[in-house]
Every structure is written in C-alpha cells, then in structure tokens.
CSV table of N, CA, C and O and ligand atoms in Angstrom, one decimal:
chain,number,residue,atom,x,y,z
A,714,UNK,N,-44.0,164.0,77.9
A,714,UNK,CA,-43.8,164.8,79.1
A,714,UNK,C,-44.8,165.9,79.0
A,714,UNK,O,-44.7,166.8,78.1
A,715,UNK,N,-45.7,166.1,80.0
A,715,UNK,CA,-46.7,167.1,79.8
A,715,UNK,C,-46.3,168.5,79.9
A,715,UNK,O,-46.8,169.4,79.4
A,716,UNK,N,-45.1,168.7,80.6
A,716,UNK,CA,-44.6,170.1,80.8
A,716,UNK,C,-43.7,170.5,79.7
A,716,UNK,O,-43.2,171.6,79.6
A,717,UNK,N,-43.5,169.6,78.7
A,717,UNK,CA,-42.5,169.9,77.6
A,717,UNK,C,-43.2,170.7,76.5
A,717,UNK,O,-44.2,170.0,75.9
A,718,UNK,N,-42.6,171.8,76.1
A,718,UNK,CA,-43.4,172.7,75.1
A,718,UNK,C,-43.4,172.0,73.8
A,718,UNK,O,-44.4,172.0,73.1
A,719,UNK,N,-42.3,171.2,73.5
A,719,UNK,CA,-42.4,170.5,72.1
A,719,UNK,C,-43.3,169.3,72.1
A,719,UNK,O,-43.9,169.0,71.1
A,720,UNK,N,-43.4,168.6,73.3
A,720,UNK,CA,-44.4,167.5,73.4
A,720,UNK,C,-45.9,168.2,73.2
A,720,UNK,O,-46.8,167.6,72.5
A,721,UNK,N,-46.1,169.5,73.6
A,721,UNK,CA,-47.3,170.1,73.5
A,721,UNK,C,-47.5,170.4,72.0
A,721,UNK,O,-48.6,170.3,71.5
A,722,UNK,N,-46.4,170.9,71.3
A,722,UNK,CA,-46.6,171.2,69.9
A,722,UNK,C,-47.0,169.7,69.1
A,722,UNK,O,-47.9,169.8,68.3
A,723,UNK,N,-46.3,168.7,69.5
A,723,UNK,CA,-46.5,167.4,68.9
A,723,UNK,C,-47.9,167.0,69.1
A,723,UNK,O,-48.5,166.3,68.2
A,724,UNK,N,-48.5,167.2,70.2
A,724,UNK,CA,-49.8,166.9,70.5
A,724,UNK,C,-50.9,167.8,69.9
A,724,UNK,O,-52.1,167.5,70.1
A,725,UNK,N,-50.5,168.9,69.5
A,725,UNK,CA,-51.3,169.9,68.9
A,725,UNK,C,-52.0,170.7,70.0
A,725,UNK,O,-53.0,171.4,69.7
A,726,UNK,N,-51.4,170.7,71.1
A,726,UNK,CA,-51.9,171.5,72.2
A,726,UNK,C,-51.5,173.0,72.3
A,726,UNK,O,-52.2,173.9,72.8
A,727,UNK,N,-50.4,173.4,71.6
A,727,UNK,CA,-50.1,174.8,71.2
A,727,UNK,C,-49.9,174.8,69.8
A,727,UNK,O,-49.4,173.9,69.0
A,728,UNK,N,-50.2,176.1,69.2
A,728,UNK,CA,-50.1,176.2,67.7
A,728,UNK,C,-48.8,176.2,67.2
A,728,UNK,O,-47.8,176.7,67.9
A,729,UNK,N,-48.5,175.7,66.0
A,729,UNK,CA,-47.3,175.8,65.3
A,729,UNK,C,-47.5,175.8,63.7
A,729,UNK,O,-48.6,175.3,63.3
A,730,UNK,N,-46.6,176.5,63.0
A,730,UNK,CA,-46.7,176.5,61.6
A,730,UNK,C,-46.1,175.2,61.1
A,730,UNK,O,-44.8,175.3,60.9
A,731,UNK,N,-46.8,174.2,60.8
A,731,UNK,CA,-46.3,172.9,60.6
A,731,UNK,C,-45.9,173.0,59.0
A,731,UNK,O,-46.6,173.4,58.2
A,732,UNK,N,-44.6,172.5,58.8
A,732,UNK,CA,-44.0,172.5,57.4
A,732,UNK,C,-44.2,171.2,56.8
A,732,UNK,O,-44.4,171.0,55.5
A,733,UNK,N,-43.9,170.1,57.6
A,733,UNK,CA,-43.9,168.8,57.2
A,733,UNK,C,-44.2,167.9,58.4
A,733,UNK,O,-43.8,168.2,59.4
A,734,UNK,N,-44.9,166.7,58.1
A,734,UNK,CA,-44.9,165.8,59.2
A,734,UNK,C,-45.1,164.3,58.7
A,734,UNK,O,-45.7,164.2,57.6
A,735,UNK,N,-44.9,163.4,59.5
A,735,UNK,CA,-45.2,162.0,59.2
A,735,UNK,C,-45.4,161.4,60.6
A,735,UNK,O,-45.6,162.0,61.6
A,736,UNK,N,-45.4,160.0,60.6
A,736,UNK,CA,-45.9,159.3,61.8
A,736,UNK,C,-44.9,159.5,62.9
A,736,UNK,O,-45.2,159.3,64.1
A,737,UNK,N,-43.6,159.8,62.6
A,737,UNK,CA,-42.5,159.9,63.6
A,737,UNK,C,-42.1,161.2,64.0
A,737,UNK,O,-41.6,161.4,65.0
A,738,UNK,N,-42.1,162.1,63.0
A,738,UNK,CA,-41.6,163.5,63.3
A,738,UNK,C,-42.6,164.6,63.0
A,738,UNK,O,-43.6,164.3,62.2
A,739,UNK,N,-42.3,165.8,63.4
A,739,UNK,CA,-43.1,167.0,62.9
A,739,UNK,C,-42.1,168.0,62.7
A,739,UNK,O,-41.2,168.3,63.6
A,740,UNK,N,-42.3,168.8,61.7
A,740,UNK,CA,-41.4,170.0,61.4
A,740,UNK,C,-42.3,171.3,61.4
A,740,UNK,O,-43.3,171.3,60.8
A,741,UNK,N,-41.8,172.3,62.1
A,741,UNK,CA,-42.5,173.5,62.2
A,741,UNK,C,-41.5,174.7,62.3
A,741,UNK,O,-40.4,174.5,62.8
A,742,UNK,N,-42.1,175.9,62.0
A,742,UNK,CA,-41.2,177.0,61.9
A,742,UNK,C,-40.9,177.5,63.4
A,742,UNK,O,-41.8,177.5,64.3
A,743,UNK,N,-39.6,177.9,63.6
A,743,UNK,CA,-39.2,178.4,64.9
A,743,UNK,C,-39.9,179.7,65.2
A,743,UNK,O,-40.2,180.6,64.3
A,744,UNK,N,-40.4,179.8,66.4
A,744,UNK,CA,-41.1,181.1,66.8
A,744,UNK,C,-40.2,182.2,66.9
A,744,UNK,O,-40.9,183.3,66.8
A,745,UNK,N,-39.0,182.2,67.0
A,745,UNK,CA,-38.1,183.3,67.0
A,745,UNK,C,-36.9,183.0,65.9
A,745,UNK,O,-35.8,182.8,66.2
A,746,UNK,N,-37.3,183.2,64.7
A,746,UNK,CA,-36.3,182.8,63.6
A,746,UNK,C,-35.1,183.6,63.6
A,746,UNK,O,-35.1,184.8,63.8
A,747,UNK,N,-34.0,182.7,63.4
A,747,UNK,CA,-32.6,183.5,63.4
A,747,UNK,C,-32.1,183.4,61.9
A,747,UNK,O,-30.9,183.8,61.8
A,748,UNK,N,-32.9,183.2,61.0
A,748,UNK,CA,-32.6,183.3,59.5
A,748,UNK,C,-34.0,183.3,58.8
A,748,UNK,O,-35.0,183.0,59.4
A,749,UNK,N,-33.9,183.7,57.5
A,749,UNK,CA,-35.2,183.9,56.8
A,749,UNK,C,-35.9,182.5,56.8
A,749,UNK,O,-37.2,182.5,56.9
A,750,UNK,N,-35.3,181.4,56.8
A,750,UNK,CA,-35.8,180.1,57.0
A,750,UNK,C,-35.3,179.5,58.2
A,750,UNK,O,-34.0,179.4,58.4
A,751,UNK,N,-36.1,179.2,59.2
A,751,UNK,CA,-35.6,178.5,60.4
A,751,UNK,C,-36.7,177.6,60.9
A,751,UNK,O,-37.8,178.0,61.5
A,752,UNK,N,-36.5,176.4,60.6
A,752,UNK,CA,-37.5,175.3,60.8
A,752,UNK,C,-36.9,174.3,61.8
A,752,UNK,O,-35.7,174.0,61.8
A,753,UNK,N,-37.8,173.8,62.8
A,753,UNK,CA,-37.3,172.8,63.7
A,753,UNK,C,-38.0,171.5,63.3
A,753,UNK,O,-39.1,171.5,62.9
A,754,UNK,N,-37.2,170.4,63.5
A,754,UNK,CA,-37.8,169.0,63.2
A,754,UNK,C,-37.6,168.3,64.6
A,754,UNK,O,-36.6,168.2,65.2
A,755,UNK,N,-38.7,167.7,65.1
A,755,UNK,CA,-38.7,167.1,66.3
A,755,UNK,C,-39.3,165.7,66.2
A,755,UNK,O,-40.2,165.5,65.3
A,756,UNK,N,-38.8,164.7,67.0
A,756,UNK,CA,-39.7,163.5,67.1
A,756,UNK,C,-40.9,163.7,67.9
A,756,UNK,O,-41.0,164.5,68.7
A,757,UNK,N,-42.0,162.9,67.4
A,757,UNK,CA,-43.1,163.0,68.2
A,757,UNK,C,-43.0,162.6,69.7
A,757,UNK,O,-43.6,163.1,70.5
A,758,UNK,N,-42.1,161.6,69.9
A,758,UNK,CA,-41.9,161.0,71.2
A,758,UNK,C,-40.8,161.9,71.8
A,758,UNK,O,-39.9,162.5,71.2
A,759,UNK,N,-40.7,162.0,73.1
A,759,UNK,CA,-39.8,162.8,73.8
A,759,UNK,C,-38.5,162.1,74.2
A,759,UNK,O,-38.5,161.1,74.7
A,760,UNK,N,-37.5,162.7,73.6
A,760,UNK,CA,-36.0,162.3,73.9
A,760,UNK,C,-35.4,163.6,74.2
A,760,UNK,O,-35.5,164.6,73.5
A,761,UNK,N,-34.6,163.7,75.3
A,761,UNK,CA,-34.0,164.9,75.7
A,761,UNK,C,-33.0,165.4,74.6
A,761,UNK,O,-33.0,166.6,74.2
A,762,UNK,N,-32.0,164.6,74.1
A,762,UNK,CA,-31.1,165.0,73.2
A,762,UNK,C,-30.5,163.7,72.5
A,762,UNK,O,-31.0,162.6,72.7
A,763,UNK,N,-29.5,163.8,71.6
A,763,UNK,CA,-28.9,162.7,70.9
A,763,UNK,C,-28.4,161.6,71.8
A,763,UNK,O,-28.2,160.5,71.3
A,764,UNK,N,-28.1,162.0,73.1
A,764,UNK,CA,-27.5,160.9,73.9
A,764,UNK,C,-28.6,160.2,74.7
A,764,UNK,O,-28.3,159.6,75.8
A,765,UNK,N,-29.8,160.3,74.5
A,765,UNK,CA,-31.0,159.9,75.3
A,765,UNK,C,-31.5,158.6,74.7
A,765,UNK,O,-32.7,158.3,74.9
A,766,UNK,N,-30.7,157.8,74.1
A,766,UNK,CA,-31.2,156.4,73.6
A,766,UNK,C,-32.2,156.6,72.5
A,766,UNK,O,-33.2,155.8,72.4
A,767,UNK,N,-32.0,157.5,71.6
A,767,UNK,CA,-33.0,157.7,70.6
A,767,UNK,C,-32.8,156.5,69.5
A,767,UNK,O,-31.8,156.2,69.1
A,768,UNK,N,-33.9,155.8,69.3
A,768,UNK,CA,-33.9,154.7,68.2
A,768,UNK,C,-33.3,155.1,66.9
A,768,UNK,O,-33.6,156.2,66.5
A,769,UNK,N,-32.7,154.2,66.3
A,769,UNK,CA,-32.1,154.5,65.0
A,769,UNK,C,-33.2,154.9,63.9
A,769,UNK,O,-33.0,155.8,63.2
A,770,UNK,N,-34.4,154.3,64.0
A,770,UNK,CA,-35.5,154.7,63.1
A,770,UNK,C,-35.9,156.1,63.3
A,770,UNK,O,-36.4,156.7,62.4
A,771,UNK,N,-35.9,156.6,64.4
A,771,UNK,CA,-36.3,158.0,64.9
A,771,UNK,C,-35.2,159.0,64.3
A,771,UNK,O,-35.6,159.9,63.7
A,772,UNK,N,-33.9,158.6,64.5
A,772,UNK,CA,-32.8,159.4,64.0
A,772,UNK,C,-33.0,159.4,62.5
A,772,UNK,O,-32.8,160.5,61.8
A,773,UNK,N,-33.3,158.3,61.8
A,773,UNK,CA,-33.4,158.2,60.4
A,773,UNK,C,-34.5,159.2,59.9
A,773,UNK,O,-34.4,159.9,59.0
A,774,UNK,N,-35.6,159.1,60.6
A,774,UNK,CA,-36.8,159.9,60.3
A,774,UNK,C,-36.4,161.3,60.4
A,774,UNK,O,-37.0,162.2,59.5
A,775,UNK,N,-35.8,161.7,61.4
A,775,UNK,CA,-35.5,163.2,61.7
A,775,UNK,C,-34.6,163.7,60.4
A,775,UNK,O,-35.0,164.8,60.0
A,776,UNK,N,-33.6,162.9,60.1
A,776,UNK,CA,-32.7,163.4,59.1
A,776,UNK,C,-33.2,163.3,57.8
A,776,UNK,O,-33.0,164.0,56.8
A,777,UNK,N,-34.1,162.2,57.5
A,777,UNK,CA,-34.8,162.1,56.2
A,777,UNK,C,-35.7,163.3,56.0
A,777,UNK,O,-36.0,163.5,54.8
A,778,UNK,N,-36.1,163.9,57.0
A,778,UNK,CA,-37.1,164.9,56.9
A,778,UNK,C,-36.4,166.3,56.5
A,778,UNK,O,-37.0,167.1,55.9
A,779,UNK,N,-35.1,166.3,56.7
A,779,UNK,CA,-34.3,167.6,56.4
A,779,UNK,C,-34.5,168.1,55.0
A,779,UNK,O,-34.8,169.2,54.7
A,780,UNK,N,-34.2,167.2,53.9
A,780,UNK,CA,-34.3,167.7,52.6
A,780,UNK,C,-35.8,168.0,52.2
A,780,UNK,O,-36.0,168.8,51.4
A,781,UNK,N,-36.7,167.3,52.8
A,781,UNK,CA,-38.1,167.5,52.6
A,781,UNK,C,-38.5,169.0,53.2
A,781,UNK,O,-39.2,169.7,52.4
A,782,UNK,N,-38.0,169.3,54.3
A,782,UNK,CA,-38.2,170.7,54.8
A,782,UNK,C,-37.6,171.7,53.9
A,782,UNK,O,-38.1,172.8,53.5
A,783,UNK,N,-36.3,171.4,53.5
A,783,UNK,CA,-35.6,172.4,52.7
A,783,UNK,C,-36.4,172.6,51.3
A,783,UNK,O,-36.5,173.7,50.9
A,784,UNK,N,-37.0,171.6,50.8
A,784,UNK,CA,-37.7,171.7,49.5
A,784,UNK,C,-39.0,172.5,49.8
A,784,UNK,O,-39.3,173.4,49.1
A,785,UNK,N,-39.6,172.2,50.9
A,785,UNK,CA,-40.9,172.9,51.3
A,785,UNK,C,-40.6,174.4,51.5
A,785,UNK,O,-41.5,175.3,51.2
A,786,UNK,N,-39.4,174.7,51.9
A,786,UNK,CA,-39.1,176.1,52.3
A,786,UNK,C,-38.4,176.8,51.1
A,786,UNK,O,-38.0,177.9,51.2
A,787,UNK,N,-38.1,176.0,50.1
A,787,UNK,CA,-37.6,176.6,48.8
A,787,UNK,C,-36.0,176.9,48.9
A,787,UNK,O,-35.6,177.7,48.3
A,788,UNK,N,-35.3,176.1,49.8
A,788,UNK,CA,-33.9,176.4,49.9
A,788,UNK,C,-33.1,175.2,49.5
A,788,UNK,O,-31.8,175.1,49.9
A,789,UNK,N,-33.6,174.2,48.8
A,789,UNK,CA,-32.9,173.0,48.5
A,789,UNK,C,-31.8,173.4,47.5
A,789,UNK,O,-30.7,172.7,47.5
A,790,UNK,N,-31.9,174.3,46.7
A,790,UNK,CA,-30.9,174.7,45.7
A,790,UNK,C,-29.8,175.6,46.3
A,790,UNK,O,-28.7,175.5,46.1
A,791,UNK,N,-30.4,176.6,47.1
A,791,UNK,CA,-29.5,177.6,47.7
A,791,UNK,C,-28.7,177.2,48.8
A,791,UNK,O,-27.6,177.7,49.2
A,792,UNK,N,-29.1,176.1,49.5
A,792,UNK,CA,-28.4,175.4,50.6
A,792,UNK,C,-29.0,175.9,51.9
A,792,UNK,O,-29.8,176.8,52.1
A,793,UNK,N,-28.6,175.1,52.9
A,793,UNK,CA,-29.1,175.3,54.3
A,793,UNK,C,-28.1,174.7,55.3
A,793,UNK,O,-27.3,173.8,55.0
A,794,UNK,N,-28.2,175.2,56.5
A,794,UNK,CA,-27.3,174.7,57.6
A,794,UNK,C,-28.3,173.8,58.6
A,794,UNK,O,-29.4,174.3,58.9
A,795,UNK,N,-27.7,172.8,59.1
A,795,UNK,CA,-28.4,171.9,60.0
A,795,UNK,C,-27.6,171.8,61.3
A,795,UNK,O,-26.5,171.5,61.3
A,796,UNK,N,-28.3,172.2,62.4
A,796,UNK,CA,-27.7,172.3,63.7
A,796,UNK,C,-28.7,171.4,64.8
A,796,UNK,O,-29.7,171.5,64.8
A,797,UNK,N,-27.9,170.7,65.7
A,797,UNK,CA,-28.6,170.2,66.8
A,797,UNK,C,-27.7,170.5,68.0
A,797,UNK,O,-26.6,170.2,68.1
A,798,UNK,N,-28.4,171.2,68.9
A,798,UNK,CA,-27.8,171.7,70.2
A,798,UNK,C,-28.1,170.6,71.2
A,798,UNK,O,-29.1,170.3,71.4
A,799,UNK,N,-27.1,170.1,71.8
A,799,UNK,CA,-27.1,169.1,72.9
A,799,UNK,C,-26.4,169.5,74.2
A,799,UNK,O,-25.3,169.6,74.3
A,800,UNK,N,-27.4,169.8,75.1
A,800,UNK,CA,-27.0,170.0,76.4
A,800,UNK,C,-26.4,171.4,76.7
A,800,UNK,O,-26.6,172.3,76.0
A,801,UNK,N,-25.8,171.6,78.0
A,801,UNK,CA,-25.6,172.9,78.4
A,801,UNK,C,-24.6,173.7,77.6
A,801,UNK,O,-24.9,174.8,77.2
A,802,UNK,N,-23.4,173.1,77.3
A,802,UNK,CA,-22.4,174.0,76.6
A,802,UNK,C,-22.9,174.4,75.2
A,802,UNK,O,-22.4,175.3,74.6
A,803,UNK,N,-23.8,173.6,74.6
A,803,UNK,CA,-24.4,173.9,73.3
A,803,UNK,C,-25.5,174.9,73.4
A,803,UNK,O,-26.1,175.2,72.4
A,804,UNK,N,-26.0,175.2,74.6
A,804,UNK,CA,-26.9,176.2,74.9
A,804,UNK,C,-28.3,175.6,74.4
A,804,UNK,O,-29.2,176.4,73.9
A,805,UNK,N,-28.5,174.2,74.7
A,805,UNK,CA,-29.8,173.8,74.4
A,805,UNK,C,-30.8,174.4,75.4
A,805,UNK,O,-30.5,174.3,76.6
A,806,UNK,N,-31.9,174.9,74.9
A,806,UNK,CA,-32.8,175.6,75.8
A,806,UNK,C,-34.2,174.8,75.9
A,806,UNK,O,-34.8,174.9,76.9
A,807,UNK,N,-34.5,174.1,74.8
A,807,UNK,CA,-35.7,173.2,74.9
A,807,UNK,C,-35.2,171.8,74.9
A,807,UNK,O,-34.6,171.3,74.0
A,808,UNK,N,-35.6,171.0,76.1
A,808,UNK,CA,-34.9,169.8,76.3
A,808,UNK,C,-35.8,168.6,75.8
A,808,UNK,O,-36.1,167.7,76.4
A,809,UNK,N,-36.1,168.8,74.4
A,809,UNK,CA,-36.7,167.8,73.6
A,809,UNK,C,-36.0,167.8,72.3
A,809,UNK,O,-35.9,168.9,71.6
A,810,UNK,N,-35.4,166.7,71.9
A,810,UNK,CA,-34.5,166.7,70.7
A,810,UNK,C,-35.2,167.4,69.6
A,810,UNK,O,-36.2,167.2,69.2
A,811,UNK,N,-34.4,168.3,69.0
A,811,UNK,CA,-34.8,169.0,67.8
A,811,UNK,C,-33.7,169.3,66.8
A,811,UNK,O,-32.5,169.6,67.3
A,812,UNK,N,-34.0,169.2,65.5
A,812,UNK,CA,-33.0,169.6,64.5
A,812,UNK,C,-33.3,170.9,63.9
A,812,UNK,O,-34.5,171.1,63.5
A,813,UNK,N,-32.4,171.9,64.0
A,813,UNK,CA,-32.6,173.2,63.3
A,813,UNK,C,-32.3,173.1,61.9
A,813,UNK,O,-31.2,172.7,61.6
A,814,UNK,N,-33.1,173.7,61.1
A,814,UNK,CA,-32.7,173.9,59.6
A,814,UNK,C,-32.8,175.4,59.3
A,814,UNK,O,-33.9,176.1,59.5
A,815,UNK,N,-31.6,176.0,59.0
A,815,UNK,CA,-31.5,177.4,58.7
A,815,UNK,C,-31.2,177.6,57.2
A,815,UNK,O,-30.3,176.9,56.7
A,816,UNK,N,-31.8,178.7,56.7
A,816,UNK,CA,-31.5,179.0,55.3
A,816,UNK,C,-32.0,180.3,54.9
A,816,UNK,O,-32.6,181.1,55.6
A,817,UNK,N,-31.9,180.6,53.6
A,817,UNK,CA,-32.6,181.8,53.0
A,817,UNK,C,-31.6,183.0,52.9
A,817,UNK,O,-32.0,184.0,52.3
A,818,UNK,N,-30.4,182.8,53.4
A,818,UNK,CA,-29.3,183.8,53.2
A,818,UNK,C,-28.0,183.1,53.4
A,818,UNK,O,-27.9,182.2,54.1
A,819,UNK,N,-26.9,183.7,52.8
A,819,UNK,CA,-25.6,183.3,52.9
A,819,UNK,C,-25.1,183.5,54.4
A,819,UNK,O,-25.4,184.6,55.0
A,820,UNK,N,-24.5,182.5,54.9
A,820,UNK,CA,-24.1,182.5,56.4
A,820,UNK,C,-22.6,182.7,56.5
A,820,UNK,O,-21.9,182.6,55.5
A,821,UNK,N,-22.2,183.0,57.6
A,821,UNK,CA,-20.7,183.1,57.9
A,821,UNK,C,-20.0,181.8,57.7
A,821,UNK,O,-20.6,180.6,58.0
A,822,UNK,N,-18.7,181.8,57.3
A,822,UNK,CA,-17.9,180.6,57.6
A,822,UNK,C,-17.9,180.2,58.9
A,822,UNK,O,-17.8,180.9,59.8
A,823,UNK,N,-17.6,178.8,59.2
A,823,UNK,CA,-17.5,178.3,60.6
A,823,UNK,C,-18.8,178.1,61.1
A,823,UNK,O,-19.8,178.5,60.7
A,824,UNK,N,-18.8,177.1,62.0
A,824,UNK,CA,-20.1,176.6,62.6
A,824,UNK,C,-20.2,176.9,64.1
A,824,UNK,O,-21.2,176.7,64.7
A,825,UNK,N,-19.0,177.3,64.7
A,825,UNK,CA,-19.1,177.4,66.2
A,825,UNK,C,-18.8,178.8,66.6
A,825,UNK,O,-17.8,179.4,66.2
A,826,UNK,N,-19.7,179.2,67.4
A,826,UNK,CA,-19.6,180.7,67.9
A,826,UNK,C,-19.6,180.6,69.5
A,826,UNK,O,-20.5,180.0,70.0
A,827,UNK,N,-18.7,181.4,70.1
A,827,UNK,CA,-18.6,181.4,71.5
A,827,UNK,C,-19.0,182.8,72.0
A,827,UNK,O,-18.8,183.7,71.4
A,828,UNK,N,-19.5,182.8,73.3
A,828,UNK,CA,-19.9,184.1,73.8
A,828,UNK,C,-18.6,184.9,74.0
A,828,UNK,O,-18.8,186.2,73.9
A,829,UNK,N,-17.6,184.3,74.4
A,829,UNK,CA,-16.3,185.2,74.7
A,829,UNK,C,-15.2,184.4,74.1
A,829,UNK,O,-14.9,183.3,74.3
A,830,UNK,N,-14.3,185.4,73.4
A,830,UNK,CA,-13.0,184.9,72.9
A,830,UNK,C,-13.0,183.7,72.0
A,830,UNK,O,-14.0,183.5,71.3
A,831,UNK,N,-12.0,183.0,71.9
A,831,UNK,CA,-11.8,181.9,71.0
A,831,UNK,C,-11.5,180.6,71.9
A,831,UNK,O,-11.4,180.7,73.1
A,832,UNK,N,-11.6,179.5,71.3
A,832,UNK,CA,-11.5,178.3,72.1
A,832,UNK,C,-10.2,178.2,72.8
A,832,UNK,O,-9.2,178.7,72.4
B,2186,AMP,P1,-32.4,175.3,71.3
B,2186,AMP,O1,-31.6,176.6,71.8
B,2186,AMP,O2,-31.4,174.5,70.3
B,2186,AMP,O3,-32.9,174.5,72.5
B,2186,AMP,O4,-33.6,175.8,70.4
B,2186,AMP,C1,-34.9,175.9,70.9
B,2186,AMP,C2,-35.6,176.7,69.8
B,2186,AMP,O5,-37.0,176.5,70.0
B,2186,AMP,C3,-35.3,178.2,69.9
B,2186,AMP,O6,-34.8,178.6,68.6
B,2186,AMP,C4,-36.7,178.8,70.1
B,2186,AMP,O7,-36.9,180.0,69.4
B,2186,AMP,C5,-37.7,177.7,69.7
B,2186,AMP,N1,-39.0,177.6,70.3
B,2186,AMP,C6,-39.3,177.7,71.6
B,2186,AMP,N2,-40.6,177.6,71.8
B,2186,AMP,C7,-41.1,177.4,70.5
B,2186,AMP,C8,-42.5,177.3,70.1
B,2186,AMP,N3,-43.5,177.2,70.9
B,2186,AMP,N4,-42.7,177.2,68.7
B,2186,AMP,C9,-41.6,177.2,67.9
B,2186,AMP,N5,-40.3,177.4,68.3
B,2186,AMP,C10,-40.1,177.5,69.6
B,2187,ZN,ZN1,-41.0,166.7,74.9
C-alpha cells in the first residue's frame, strides 16, 4: 500500500533505525519511544492486523524475531514486554501489523490501561 507509512519503511523510502531484518520481517526503533527500548517488528508485506489473514509463516517470523530484537537491544536477560494493538479499542494508529517490544526499565504490573476508570 503506497500510502502506508510502514510499507514505506519496509521499502526503504523513509528512514528507520533498523535493528534486525530477514526476508519476511523488518525490526526498527519506534520514532516516539515509550520505554528506553521500544522497537517495532513488521512484516514486509501489508496486513492491517492479526485478523487480516496473516499467513502462519509470517506470524512465525514476526515472533521468532522478538528474542533476536531483545538480544540486539541488550534486554534478553532483564526482560521485555511484547504488545500488538489490533483495531480501534486497542488504539492501533498505524494500520500495518506491528509488534511492539518494550524494555530497558521495570514496568508496572498489569497490561491493560484505560483512558478512564476501570473495566
Ligand atoms: P500503534 O499505536 O500500536 O499503532 O503504534 C504505532 C507506533 O508507530 C507508535 O508507537 C508510533 O510512535 C510509531 N511510528 C509511527 N511512525 C513511525 C515511523 N516513521 N518510524 C518509527 N515508528 C513510527
Ligand atoms: Zn503497510
């Protein structure tokens, strides 16, 4: 998709700090990091989210890259959090499937944060 910003990253049309890549995926640092380590892993091909018919081999490549990214960023021992935002309620803002890898400092317990109140 020519108007998709992550397709442009995958094509090398906009710059990114690439951490790791293979034939199927590319991992690069988030432009607005929310942790000392904040790296995104995307498939080179465009899929909107996990519900978009992503082939199993692409899912496999995405998640196989996670520990490689963690090692490259030096957080494999200290630990890291992996997040995939899917769709509106998850506040997905870039509609090209991506896996967030967060690390580099201790995080709060719990994984779900709402703008207002509790569930
Ligand atoms: P999400 O809210 O899950 O859709 O996350 C999208 C992420 O993409 C955000 O953390 C943005 O900071 C990040 N982002 C947007 N544009 C770029 C870019 N050109 N390079 C790196 N990260 C980006
Ligand atoms: Zn795309």
